[in-house]
Short mmCIF file of C-alpha atoms in Angstrom, two decimals:
data_model
loop_
_atom_site.label_atom_id
_atom_site.label_comp_id
_atom_site.label_asym_id
_atom_site.label_seq_id
_atom_site.Cartn_x
_atom_site.Cartn_y
_atom_site.Cartn_z
CA MET S 1 13.43 27.01 -41.66
CA ASN S 2 15.93 24.15 -41.79
CA GLN S 3 15.21 20.64 -40.51
CA THR S 4 17.20 21.11 -37.28
CA ASN S 5 15.24 24.23 -36.33
CA ILE S 6 11.96 22.51 -37.17
CA LEU S 7 12.84 19.62 -34.85
CA ARG S 8 13.75 22.07 -32.07
CA LEU S 9 10.45 23.89 -32.52
CA LEU S 10 8.48 20.64 -32.44
CA LYS S 11 10.25 19.58 -29.22
CA PHE S 12 9.51 22.99 -27.67
CA ILE S 13 5.84 22.80 -28.68
CA ASP S 14 5.61 19.28 -27.28
CA LYS S 15 7.19 20.38 -23.99
CA VAL S 16 4.91 23.39 -23.65
CA SER S 17 1.80 21.39 -24.52
CA MET S 18 2.44 19.11 -21.54
CA THR S 19 2.02 22.05 -19.17
CA ILE S 20 -1.35 23.00 -20.67
CA SER S 21 -4.50 21.31 -19.54
CA ARG S 22 -7.16 20.19 -21.95
CA ASP S 23 -9.18 23.40 -21.97
CA GLY S 24 -6.14 25.57 -22.66
CA ARG S 25 -5.39 26.79 -19.14
CA SER S 26 -2.04 26.19 -17.52
CA LEU S 27 -1.80 23.57 -14.81
CA ASP S 28 -1.12 26.38 -12.33
CA ALA S 29 -4.47 27.95 -13.20
CA ASP S 30 -6.18 24.58 -12.93
CA LEU S 31 -4.66 24.07 -9.49
CA ILE S 32 -6.21 27.32 -8.26
CA LYS S 33 -9.53 26.64 -10.01
CA TYR S 34 -10.09 23.19 -8.54
CA PHE S 35 -8.25 23.35 -5.24
CA GLY S 36 -8.68 26.98 -4.20
CA ALA S 37 -6.47 29.97 -3.45
CA ASP S 38 -4.60 28.07 -0.73
CA SER S 39 -3.01 25.93 -3.46
CA VAL S 40 -1.38 28.76 -5.39
CA VAL S 41 1.76 26.80 -6.25
CA PHE S 42 2.64 23.17 -6.75
CA LYS S 43 4.84 21.43 -4.22
CA PRO S 44 8.15 20.13 -5.62
CA GLY S 45 7.61 17.23 -7.99
CA GLN S 46 3.84 17.45 -8.30
CA LYS S 47 3.76 19.31 -11.60
CA GLU S 48 6.31 17.05 -13.30
CA ILE S 49 4.40 13.94 -12.22
CA ILE S 50 1.03 15.36 -13.37
CA GLU S 51 2.52 16.37 -16.74
CA SER S 52 3.80 12.84 -17.19
CA VAL S 53 0.37 11.35 -16.37
CA LEU S 54 -1.40 13.76 -18.75
CA ALA S 55 1.03 12.64 -21.46
CA ASN S 56 -0.18 9.05 -20.82
CA ASN S 57 3.18 7.88 -19.49
CA ASN S 58 3.40 5.14 -16.87
CA THR S 59 4.97 7.10 -14.02
CA LEU S 60 6.67 6.58 -10.64
CA GLY S 61 6.54 9.52 -8.24
CA ILE S 62 8.52 9.51 -5.01
CA LEU S 63 7.48 12.45 -2.86
CA PRO S 64 8.13 13.00 0.85
CA THR S 65 5.42 12.17 3.36
CA GLY S 66 3.13 15.18 3.32
CA GLY S 67 4.43 16.11 -0.14
CA GLY S 68 1.01 15.98 -1.79
CA LYS S 69 0.98 12.63 -3.61
CA SER S 70 -2.82 12.56 -3.85
CA LEU S 71 -2.92 15.73 -5.93
CA CYS S 72 -0.88 13.92 -8.60
CA PHE S 73 -3.93 11.85 -9.55
CA GLN S 74 -6.77 14.03 -8.28
CA LEU S 75 -5.97 16.98 -10.57
CA PRO S 76 -5.80 14.75 -13.69
CA VAL S 77 -9.23 13.40 -12.75
CA TYR S 78 -10.58 16.97 -12.59
CA LEU S 79 -9.06 17.43 -16.05
CA GLY S 80 -10.94 14.45 -17.46
CA VAL S 81 -8.63 11.48 -16.82
CA LYS S 82 -11.39 9.23 -15.48
CA PRO S 83 -12.60 6.89 -14.30
CA THR S 84 -9.60 6.23 -12.10
CA ILE S 85 -8.90 3.31 -9.77
CA VAL S 86 -6.61 3.92 -6.78
CA VAL S 87 -5.12 0.80 -5.17
CA SER S 88 -4.25 1.55 -1.56
CA PRO S 89 -3.83 -0.48 1.65
CA LEU S 90 -4.81 2.57 3.69
CA ILE S 91 -8.38 2.48 4.96
CA ALA S 92 -7.98 5.83 6.71
CA LEU S 93 -6.82 7.49 3.48
CA MET S 94 -9.85 6.15 1.63
CA LEU S 95 -12.30 7.49 4.20
CA ASN S 96 -10.53 10.85 4.40
CA GLN S 97 -10.23 11.45 0.67
CA VAL S 98 -13.64 10.15 -0.35
CA GLU S 99 -15.26 12.47 2.18
CA SER S 100 -13.17 15.40 0.94
CA LEU S 101 -13.69 14.74 -2.79
CA ASN S 102 -17.41 14.22 -2.50
CA ASN S 103 -17.69 17.73 -1.06
CA GLY S 104 -16.27 19.00 -4.36
CA HIS S 105 -16.88 18.18 -8.01
CA VAL S 106 -15.49 14.65 -8.13
CA LYS S 107 -17.64 11.57 -7.43
CA SER S 108 -15.65 9.04 -5.42
CA ASP S 109 -16.18 5.86 -3.44
CA TYR S 110 -14.17 3.06 -1.85
CA LEU S 111 -14.07 -0.72 -1.53
CA ASN S 112 -12.46 -2.48 1.41
CA SER S 113 -13.15 -4.99 4.15
CA MET S 114 -15.13 -2.47 6.20
CA LYS S 115 -18.06 -2.66 3.77
CA THR S 116 -20.61 -5.44 3.78
CA PHE S 117 -21.08 -7.52 0.62
CA ALA S 118 -24.28 -5.60 -0.21
CA GLU S 119 -22.45 -2.27 0.17
CA GLN S 120 -19.60 -3.48 -2.01
CA ASP S 121 -22.06 -4.67 -4.64
CA GLU S 122 -23.73 -1.25 -4.66
CA THR S 123 -20.35 0.51 -5.04
CA ILE S 124 -19.28 -1.73 -7.95
CA LYS S 125 -22.59 -1.15 -9.72
CA ARG S 126 -22.20 2.60 -9.30
CA PHE S 127 -18.74 2.39 -10.85
CA ILE S 128 -19.75 0.21 -13.81
CA ASN S 129 -22.64 2.61 -14.48
CA ALA S 130 -20.16 5.51 -14.71
CA GLN S 131 -21.37 7.13 -11.49
CA VAL S 132 -17.92 7.14 -9.82
CA ASP S 133 -14.88 9.11 -11.03
CA ILE S 134 -12.33 7.78 -8.48
CA LEU S 135 -12.67 4.38 -6.87
CA TYR S 136 -10.31 3.56 -4.00
CA VAL S 137 -9.81 -0.19 -3.58
CA SER S 138 -7.78 -2.22 -1.10
CA PRO S 139 -5.21 -4.56 -2.74
CA GLU S 140 -7.04 -7.78 -1.82
CA LYS S 141 -9.96 -6.74 -4.05
CA LEU S 142 -7.74 -7.26 -7.10
CA THR S 143 -8.06 -11.03 -6.64
CA ASP S 144 -11.78 -10.83 -5.92
CA ASP S 145 -13.40 -12.21 -9.10
CA PHE S 146 -16.68 -10.49 -8.25
CA PHE S 147 -15.00 -7.08 -8.35
CA VAL S 148 -12.77 -7.92 -11.33
CA ASN S 149 -15.64 -9.36 -13.37
CA GLY S 150 -17.81 -6.32 -12.77
CA ILE S 151 -15.09 -3.79 -13.61
CA VAL S 152 -13.59 -5.64 -16.59
CA HIS S 153 -16.68 -6.99 -18.35
CA HIS S 154 -19.54 -4.70 -17.37
CA SER S 155 -18.18 -1.14 -17.03
CA LYS S 156 -19.88 1.32 -19.36
CA LYS S 157 -16.62 3.28 -19.27
CA LYS S 158 -13.40 1.37 -18.59
CA PRO S 159 -10.92 2.87 -16.11
CA ILE S 160 -8.03 4.64 -17.84
CA LEU S 161 -5.80 5.64 -14.91
CA PHE S 162 -4.58 3.17 -12.29
CA VAL S 163 -2.85 4.58 -9.23
CA ILE S 164 -0.72 2.27 -7.08
CA ASP S 165 -0.39 4.01 -3.73
CA GLU S 166 2.39 2.95 -1.32
CA ALA S 167 4.02 1.34 -4.35
CA HIS S 168 7.04 0.19 -2.31
CA CYS S 169 4.76 -2.56 -0.93
CA ILE S 170 5.13 -4.41 -4.25
CA SER S 171 8.83 -5.05 -3.59
CA ASP S 172 10.41 -7.39 -1.04
CA TRP S 173 13.46 -5.07 -1.19
CA GLY S 174 11.32 -2.43 0.50
CA HIS S 175 10.50 -2.18 4.20
CA ASP S 176 6.81 -3.07 3.95
CA PHE S 177 6.26 -5.83 1.36
CA ARG S 178 2.61 -6.91 1.12
CA PRO S 179 1.61 -10.14 -0.66
CA ASP S 180 -1.70 -8.72 -1.92
CA TYR S 181 0.33 -6.44 -4.21
CA LEU S 182 1.41 -9.53 -6.16
CA ALA S 183 -1.97 -9.46 -7.92
CA ILE S 184 -1.50 -5.97 -9.40
CA PRO S 185 0.16 -7.00 -12.72
CA SER S 186 -2.51 -9.64 -13.38
CA PHE S 187 -5.30 -7.13 -12.70
CA LEU S 188 -3.74 -4.48 -14.94
CA SER S 189 -3.39 -6.99 -17.79
CA HIS S 190 -7.18 -6.88 -18.28
CA PHE S 191 -6.99 -3.30 -19.61
CA ASP S 192 -5.40 -2.37 -22.95
CA LYS S 193 -5.57 1.41 -22.82
CA LYS S 194 -4.32 2.55 -19.47
CA THR S 195 -1.85 4.77 -17.63
CA VAL S 196 -0.25 3.60 -14.40
CA LEU S 197 0.89 6.00 -11.69
CA ALA S 198 2.91 4.49 -8.83
CA LEU S 199 3.33 6.68 -5.75
CA THR S 200 5.38 6.29 -2.57
CA ALA S 201 7.33 8.32 -0.06
CA THR S 202 10.08 5.72 0.33
CA ALA S 203 11.82 3.79 -2.43
CA SER S 204 15.55 3.14 -2.59
CA GLU S 205 17.26 2.28 -5.87
CA LYS S 206 16.52 -1.47 -5.66
CA THR S 207 12.90 -0.82 -4.76
CA ARG S 208 12.52 1.73 -7.58
CA LYS S 209 13.99 -0.76 -10.03
CA GLU S 210 11.58 -3.54 -9.08
CA ILE S 211 8.55 -1.19 -9.11
CA SER S 212 9.47 0.13 -12.57
CA GLU S 213 10.04 -3.38 -13.96
CA ILE S 214 6.78 -4.80 -12.61
CA LEU S 215 4.69 -1.80 -13.74
CA SER S 216 6.54 -1.06 -17.03
CA ILE S 217 7.67 2.42 -16.04
CA PRO S 218 10.46 3.95 -18.16
CA ASN S 219 13.41 5.72 -16.51
CA LYS S 220 12.33 9.08 -17.97
CA SER S 221 9.09 8.83 -15.96
CA ILE S 222 10.66 8.21 -12.54
CA PHE S 223 10.62 11.36 -10.40
CA HIS S 224 12.43 11.22 -7.08
CA LYS S 225 14.99 14.04 -6.68
CA PHE S 226 13.04 16.16 -4.25
CA ASP S 227 13.83 17.38 -0.75
CA THR S 228 12.62 15.08 2.03
CA TYR S 229 13.40 17.09 5.16
CA ARG S 230 11.02 19.82 6.34
CA GLU S 231 12.40 22.77 8.32
CA ASN S 232 9.75 22.54 11.03
CA LEU S 233 10.90 19.06 12.10
CA GLN S 234 13.27 19.07 15.05
CA LEU S 235 15.41 15.94 14.64
CA SER S 236 17.20 14.47 17.66
CA VAL S 237 18.79 11.18 18.71
CA LYS S 238 19.16 10.20 22.35
CA THR S 239 21.57 7.35 23.20
CA PHE S 240 21.17 5.11 26.24
CA SER S 241 23.23 2.44 27.96
CA SER S 242 20.27 0.51 29.39
CA LYS S 243 16.58 -0.09 28.79
CA ASP S 244 15.73 1.34 32.23
CA ASP S 245 17.43 4.63 31.32
CA LYS S 246 15.51 4.73 28.05
CA ASP S 247 12.16 4.04 29.73
CA SER S 248 12.85 6.70 32.36
CA TYR S 249 13.68 9.29 29.69
CA LEU S 250 10.51 8.42 27.75
CA GLU S 251 8.40 8.98 30.84
CA THR S 252 10.07 12.36 31.45
CA ILE S 253 9.64 13.76 27.95
CA LEU S 254 6.02 12.61 27.66
CA LEU S 255 5.28 14.97 30.55
CA ASP S 256 6.66 17.96 28.68
CA LEU S 257 6.04 17.35 24.96
CA GLU S 258 3.14 19.12 23.30
CA LYS S 259 0.43 16.63 22.37
CA PRO S 260 -0.73 14.71 20.41
CA GLY S 261 1.98 12.36 19.25
CA LEU S 262 3.01 8.90 18.12
CA ILE S 263 5.46 6.47 19.73
CA TYR S 264 6.63 3.74 17.33
CA THR S 265 7.52 0.64 19.33
CA SER S 266 8.01 -1.97 16.54
CA GLY S 267 6.16 -4.57 18.63
CA ARG S 268 2.50 -5.36 19.22
CA GLU S 269 2.80 -6.59 22.79
CA ILE S 270 4.96 -3.69 23.91
CA SER S 271 2.50 -1.21 22.32
CA GLU S 272 -0.32 -2.61 24.45
CA LYS S 273 1.87 -2.80 27.56
CA PHE S 274 2.98 0.85 27.31
CA SER S 275 -0.54 2.04 26.52
CA LYS S 276 -1.97 0.39 29.65
CA TYR S 277 0.93 1.69 31.78
CA TYR S 278 0.47 5.33 30.74
CA ALA S 279 -3.33 5.12 30.80
CA ALA S 280 -3.04 4.04 34.45
CA LYS S 281 -1.00 7.18 35.07
CA GLY S 282 -3.82 9.37 33.81
CA TYR S 283 -2.75 9.92 30.21
CA ARG S 284 -5.19 9.52 27.36
CA ALA S 285 -3.05 6.78 25.81
CA SER S 286 -3.96 4.13 23.26
CA TYR S 287 -2.29 1.51 21.07
CA TYR S 288 -2.54 0.47 17.42
CA HIS S 289 -1.25 -2.54 15.49
CA ALA S 290 -2.22 -4.81 12.60
CA ASP S 291 -4.01 -7.41 14.75
CA LEU S 292 -6.75 -5.00 15.87
CA LYS S 293 -10.20 -5.38 14.39
CA ASN S 294 -11.06 -2.83 11.69
CA LYS S 295 -13.71 -1.20 13.87
CA ASP S 296 -11.21 -0.75 16.69
CA LYS S 297 -8.68 0.75 14.30
CA GLU S 298 -11.23 3.21 12.98
CA THR S 299 -12.29 4.17 16.53
CA ILE S 300 -8.69 4.93 17.55
CA ILE S 301 -8.05 6.98 14.41
CA ARG S 302 -11.28 8.95 14.90
CA LYS S 303 -10.45 9.68 18.53
CA PHE S 304 -6.93 10.73 17.58
CA ILE S 305 -8.24 13.07 14.88
CA ASN S 306 -10.74 14.53 17.36
CA ARG S 307 -7.89 15.06 19.88
CA GLU S 308 -9.43 12.69 22.39
CA ILE S 309 -6.10 10.81 22.66
CA ASP S 310 -2.78 12.28 23.82
CA PHE S 311 -0.53 9.72 22.18
CA VAL S 312 -0.64 6.32 20.51
CA PHE S 313 1.89 3.52 21.00
CA CYS S 314 1.96 1.84 17.63
CA THR S 315 3.67 -0.37 15.11
CA ASN S 316 4.23 0.75 11.53
CA ALA S 317 0.61 -0.28 10.86
CA PHE S 318 -0.40 3.19 12.05
CA GLY S 319 0.17 6.25 9.95
CA MET S 320 0.36 5.52 6.24
CA GLY S 321 -2.25 7.62 4.50
CA ILE S 322 -3.56 9.21 7.68
CA ASP S 323 -3.40 12.91 6.97
CA ILE S 324 -3.44 14.43 10.46
CA PRO S 325 -1.74 17.83 10.28
CA PHE S 326 -1.30 18.55 14.01
CA ILE S 327 0.89 15.63 15.18
CA ARG S 328 3.41 17.39 17.42
CA PHE S 329 5.89 14.58 17.98
CA VAL S 330 7.02 11.22 16.64
CA ILE S 331 9.19 9.09 18.93
CA HIS S 332 10.94 5.91 17.85
CA TYR S 333 11.25 3.79 20.98
CA ARG S 334 13.35 1.29 19.03
CA ILE S 335 15.55 1.89 16.03
CA PRO S 336 13.57 1.25 12.80
CA SER S 337 14.73 -1.31 10.25
CA SER S 338 15.92 1.32 7.76
CA LEU S 339 16.17 5.00 6.97
CA ASP S 340 13.33 4.40 4.50
CA GLN S 341 11.00 3.46 7.33
CA TYR S 342 12.32 6.19 9.63
CA ILE S 343 11.87 8.94 7.04
CA GLN S 344 8.36 7.84 6.24
CA GLU S 345 7.31 7.75 9.89
CA ILE S 346 8.83 11.07 10.97
CA GLY S 347 7.06 12.57 7.96
CA ARG S 348 3.79 12.20 9.81
CA ALA S 349 4.77 14.96 12.23
CA GLY S 350 4.08 18.64 11.69
CA ARG S 351 2.19 18.61 8.43
CA ASP S 352 0.69 21.94 9.48
CA ASN S 353 4.25 23.36 9.21
CA LYS S 354 4.40 24.04 12.96
CA LYS S 355 7.37 22.97 15.06
CA SER S 356 7.31 19.23 15.80
CA ASN S 357 9.77 16.90 17.50
CA CYS S 358 11.16 13.71 15.98
CA ILE S 359 13.12 11.78 18.61
CA LEU S 360 14.98 8.52 18.06
CA LEU S 361 15.79 6.61 21.27
CA PHE S 362 18.93 4.61 20.50
CA LEU S 363 19.92 1.56 22.52
CA ASN S 364 22.57 -0.72 21.05
CA GLU S 365 20.78 -3.92 22.03
CA ASP S 366 17.82 -2.82 19.88
CA VAL S 367 20.10 -3.13 16.84
CA GLY S 368 20.63 -6.78 17.75
CA LEU S 369 16.87 -7.23 17.96
CA GLN S 370 16.41 -5.86 14.45
CA LYS S 371 19.16 -8.13 13.13
CA ARG S 372 17.45 -11.14 14.67
CA LEU S 373 14.14 -10.10 13.07
CA ILE S 374 15.81 -9.87 9.67
CA THR S 375 17.32 -13.31 10.08
CA SER S 376 14.12 -14.90 11.40
CA ASN S 377 11.92 -13.48 8.61
CA ILE S 378 14.05 -14.62 5.66
CA PRO S 379 14.23 -18.34 4.81
CA LYS S 380 17.57 -19.99 5.53
CA HIS S 381 19.36 -22.25 3.04
CA ASP S 382 17.90 -25.47 4.45
CA GLU S 383 14.40 -23.95 4.63
CA VAL S 384 14.10 -22.78 1.00
CA ALA S 385 13.65 -26.26 -0.52
CA LYS S 386 11.27 -27.33 2.26
CA TYR S 387 9.02 -24.28 1.87
CA ALA S 388 9.07 -24.59 -1.93
CA GLU S 389 8.27 -28.31 -1.91
CA ASP S 390 5.55 -27.88 0.72
CA LEU S 391 3.94 -25.13 -1.35
CA LEU S 392 4.04 -27.22 -4.51
CA ASP S 393 2.95 -30.49 -2.85
CA THR S 394 -0.09 -29.31 -0.89
CA PHE S 395 -2.43 -28.45 -3.76
CA ARG S 396 -5.85 -29.87 -4.38
CA LYS S 397 -6.23 -32.28 -7.30
CA ASP S 398 -7.26 -29.38 -9.53
CA GLY S 399 -4.01 -27.55 -8.83
CA ILE S 400 -5.33 -24.86 -6.50
CA LYS S 401 -4.13 -23.71 -3.07
CA LYS S 402 -5.30 -21.02 -0.66
CA LEU S 403 -3.05 -17.98 -0.51
CA THR S 404 -1.29 -17.22 2.78
CA LYS S 405 -2.49 -13.78 3.79
CA TYR S 406 -0.36 -10.90 5.08
CA SER S 407 -0.72 -12.00 8.69
CA GLY S 408 0.47 -15.51 7.84
CA ASP S 409 3.92 -17.08 7.57
CA VAL S 410 6.25 -14.38 6.19
CA LYS S 411 8.76 -16.96 4.94
CA GLU S 412 6.11 -18.89 3.00
CA VAL S 413 4.95 -15.67 1.35
CA LEU S 414 8.52 -14.75 0.31
CA VAL S 415 9.08 -18.21 -1.18
CA ALA S 416 5.72 -18.03 -2.97
CA LYS S 417 6.75 -14.70 -4.52
CA GLN S 418 9.90 -16.35 -5.88
CA LEU S 419 7.95 -19.34 -7.20
CA ILE S 420 5.69 -16.90 -9.05
CA ALA S 421 8.74 -15.05 -10.42
CA ASN S 422 10.24 -18.37 -11.59
CA GLY S 423 7.10 -19.61 -13.34
CA HIS S 424 5.88 -22.23 -10.87
CA LEU S 425 2.79 -20.46 -9.50
CA SER S 426 0.32 -17.79 -10.53
CA VAL S 427 -2.12 -15.83 -8.38
CA ILE S 428 -5.77 -16.53 -9.19
CA GLY S 429 -9.03 -15.17 -7.83
CA ASP S 430 -11.77 -16.43 -5.55
CA LEU S 431 -11.91 -19.77 -3.78
CA ILE S 432 -15.48 -19.94 -2.50
CA ASN S 433 -17.55 -22.80 -1.09
CA GLU S 434 -21.02 -21.43 -1.78
CA ILE S 435 -22.97 -18.39 -2.97
CA GLU S 436 -26.41 -17.41 -1.69
CA ILE S 437 -28.64 -16.07 -4.45
CA SER S 438 -32.10 -14.65 -5.08
CA ASN S 439 -33.59 -15.83 -8.38
CA GLN S 440 -36.49 -13.43 -8.76
CA THR S 441 -36.49 -13.70 -12.57
CA GLY S 442 -37.14 -17.44 -12.42
CA MET S 443 -34.10 -18.17 -14.55
CA PRO S 444 -33.56 -21.95 -14.95
CA LEU S 445 -30.63 -23.08 -12.83
CA ASP S 446 -30.75 -26.83 -13.44
CA LYS S 447 -27.01 -27.08 -14.09
CA TYR S 448 -26.21 -25.74 -10.62
CA SER S 449 -26.09 -27.71 -7.37
CA ILE S 450 -28.48 -25.77 -5.11
CA LYS S 451 -29.18 -26.15 -1.39
CA ASP S 452 -31.41 -23.70 0.49
CA ASP S 453 -31.03 -20.95 -2.15
CA SER S 454 -27.25 -21.40 -2.12
CA ILE S 455 -25.24 -22.61 -5.10
CA ILE S 456 -22.53 -25.08 -4.05
CA ILE S 457 -19.55 -24.10 -6.20
CA ARG S 458 -17.25 -27.13 -6.06
CA GLN S 459 -20.08 -29.62 -6.51
CA THR S 460 -21.49 -27.66 -9.47
CA ALA S 461 -18.08 -27.56 -11.13
CA LYS S 462 -17.68 -31.32 -10.65
CA ILE S 463 -21.13 -32.07 -12.13
CA ASN S 464 -20.40 -29.96 -15.21
CA ASP S 465 -16.73 -31.04 -15.51
CA VAL S 466 -15.47 -27.44 -15.49
CA GLU S 467 -13.30 -25.35 -13.18
CA GLU S 468 -14.84 -23.59 -10.20
CA LYS S 469 -13.59 -20.27 -11.60
CA GLN S 470 -15.78 -20.77 -14.69
CA ILE S 471 -18.87 -21.35 -12.55
CA LEU S 472 -18.11 -18.22 -10.52
CA GLU S 473 -17.68 -16.17 -13.68
CA GLU S 474 -21.05 -17.36 -15.02
CA LEU S 475 -22.78 -16.44 -11.76
CA TYR S 476 -21.11 -13.03 -11.60
CA ASN S 477 -22.08 -12.28 -15.20
CA MET S 478 -25.69 -13.22 -14.48
CA HIS S 479 -25.64 -11.00 -11.38
CA PHE S 480 -24.38 -7.92 -13.21
CA ALA S 481 -26.82 -8.63 -16.07
CA ASN S 482 -29.64 -8.59 -13.43
CA LYS S 483 -30.65 -12.21 -14.14
CA ILE S 484 -29.99 -13.29 -10.55
CA SER S 485 -28.96 -11.47 -7.38
CA ILE S 486 -26.01 -12.68 -5.37
CA ILE S 487 -26.76 -11.97 -1.72
CA SER S 488 -23.66 -13.32 0.01
CA ARG S 489 -20.56 -15.48 -0.45
CA SER S 490 -19.08 -17.81 2.14
CA ASP S 491 -15.51 -18.83 3.01
CA ILE S 492 -13.78 -16.54 0.53
CA HIS S 493 -10.05 -17.05 -0.03
CA THR S 494 -7.57 -16.01 -2.65
CA GLY S 495 -5.62 -18.80 -4.27
CA TYR S 496 -2.56 -19.88 -6.21
CA ARG S 497 -2.71 -21.96 -9.36
CA ILE S 498 0.14 -24.38 -9.92
CA ILE S 499 1.94 -24.07 -13.27
CA ASN S 500 4.95 -26.34 -12.82
CA GLN S 501 5.17 -28.66 -9.83
CA GLN S 502 8.68 -29.92 -10.60
CA ILE S 503 11.24 -27.54 -9.15
CA SER S 504 14.88 -28.00 -10.11
CA ASP S 505 17.94 -27.77 -7.89
CA ASP S 506 19.06 -24.80 -10.00
CA THR S 507 15.84 -22.93 -9.19
CA ILE S 508 16.23 -23.69 -5.47
CA GLU S 509 19.79 -22.38 -5.65
CA LYS S 510 18.62 -19.26 -7.49
CA ILE S 511 15.94 -18.55 -4.85
CA ASP S 512 18.45 -19.19 -2.04
CA LYS S 513 20.88 -16.68 -3.57
CA HIS S 514 18.09 -14.12 -3.81
CA PHE S 515 17.36 -14.48 -0.10
CA ASN S 516 21.06 -14.18 0.77
CA ARG S 517 21.21 -10.93 -1.20
CA LEU S 518 17.97 -9.79 0.44
CA LYS S 519 19.31 -10.48 3.95
CA ASP S 520 22.59 -8.67 3.20
CA TYR S 521 20.66 -5.75 1.74
CA LYS S 522 18.35 -5.43 4.76
CA ASN S 523 21.34 -5.58 7.11
CA SER S 524 23.02 -2.82 5.08
CA LYS S 525 19.85 -0.71 5.36
CA LEU S 526 19.89 -1.25 9.12
CA GLN S 527 23.53 -0.20 9.24
CA GLU S 528 22.66 3.05 7.44
CA ILE S 529 20.27 4.13 10.18
CA VAL S 530 22.75 3.04 12.88
CA GLU S 531 25.29 5.37 11.24
CA TYR S 532 22.65 8.11 11.06
CA ALA S 533 22.06 7.70 14.81
CA SER S 534 25.76 8.37 15.44
CA ILE S 535 25.67 11.78 13.70
CA ASN S 536 25.97 14.58 16.26
CA ASP S 537 25.85 17.60 13.96
CA ILE S 538 22.25 18.74 13.42
CA ALA S 539 22.95 20.17 9.98
CA GLU S 540 24.57 16.92 8.85
CA ARG S 541 21.63 14.96 10.18
CA ARG S 542 19.23 17.10 8.16
CA LYS S 543 21.38 16.76 5.07
CA THR S 544 21.40 12.96 5.38
CA ILE S 545 17.60 12.90 5.52
CA ASN S 546 17.25 15.40 2.69
CA GLU S 547 19.57 13.63 0.30
CA TYR S 548 18.69 10.02 1.06
CA PHE S 549 16.42 9.27 -1.91
CA LYS S 550 18.03 11.77 -4.26
CA LEU S 551 21.36 9.97 -4.43
CA ARG S 552 20.04 6.46 -4.92
#
């Protein structure tokens, strides 16, 4: 056999081996074995993504909402790729999937703000003792030194697969940028042997590019050319000349549409206003937005799942990761900011493959509202230097500053992201005032400043002439080594560390140009959905949805 034929044979063997799981069965057989007869075939894209993960390639998978993204990491876990950490902002997804997986053969758990410190401690200890196969964590945990210390330094078996769910949130080119995602690269840097799987339903070319650059994903491992539109979705656009006409039409169709459903309003106040209005008319109406307390959010989701609510007026805070198959309609009361957002949100309808309505209510003045939101959320030329200088000037003497959270000033967060990208700031972990401990072992703690069984962090660091982060790391190590027990932590914040306080005019100009491009880009994305709304032909409308991510 000549050298050319040998190379061809080796390539064929390599290709075939990727479709075989570790015990010799095909992935198709594994799918049936672990997920039952109902999962006889893979949905488009799933198999290619799983093959890439099993080949230890960093991978980006873009599958339509309802396209089965979770299977892309769950099946590899069944096949031995574990422990796995799934980073997700979706509390509902965590609860849903942990409950489902724990009924099978995979041990799973979650960490988010809904758990008490004691519950989080118990979950981390279960993971580091190799008692958890899949751990779902909310993004803010990646800057929690308690979590990071436990996972990095004390795990009996280090995680080998890291899944970044809703990966578009890492990019400010996307429609749902979240600052907590800035900590992902720093967290991943703690692990040498790892595979990263980024998953999303919506990522345009610019968003894909930034995701792949941040997470070191090669072009060969980006999978996105899959159909987005589902035949059971009935797409329609209704155009109005006035808000009164639009409100009247909404009231009419809500009488007739099969329930339950979602009405995306794009505003918190209007969500509450509509909910109260329709509740007074006898509907089982509710509202949902980011400012609700976690318990209230969970209550609404539970009631919706149990069909105790007819429809929810909501912002885009509702829906991601909530796998409710029987949503019969999705209405957009106002035009979304982009086709990316629109496609993701209509994808929540009809996951049971039954007929469902997706109705966009188009009013031209709503386009103006979206344009004003774009302009107001992106720093102007004269604001860039001010935000940058304020961020760099308001640090403590040790060079630390609290991080503005997601609900804070959007402009400050965008500038901070650019200062990180340009080498002026880095994201660090905990900023904590004090830690309450139990010292049952009688370990000497003379070097620590203690008051009423609480160690005062800043004072202890000052006494010992070290950074607060070093004191925290010592305490966390002692906790996980069972030398002391940390009972609670007070006033926890995530922080920035300053690297270079002097910012040049060239850097300001560079950041300003980035924001100009970002504003133009977001306006172009808005124009795309305005053009979509003008399409009258149903087939053309479907084609636009179906091809949107394929061609970019």
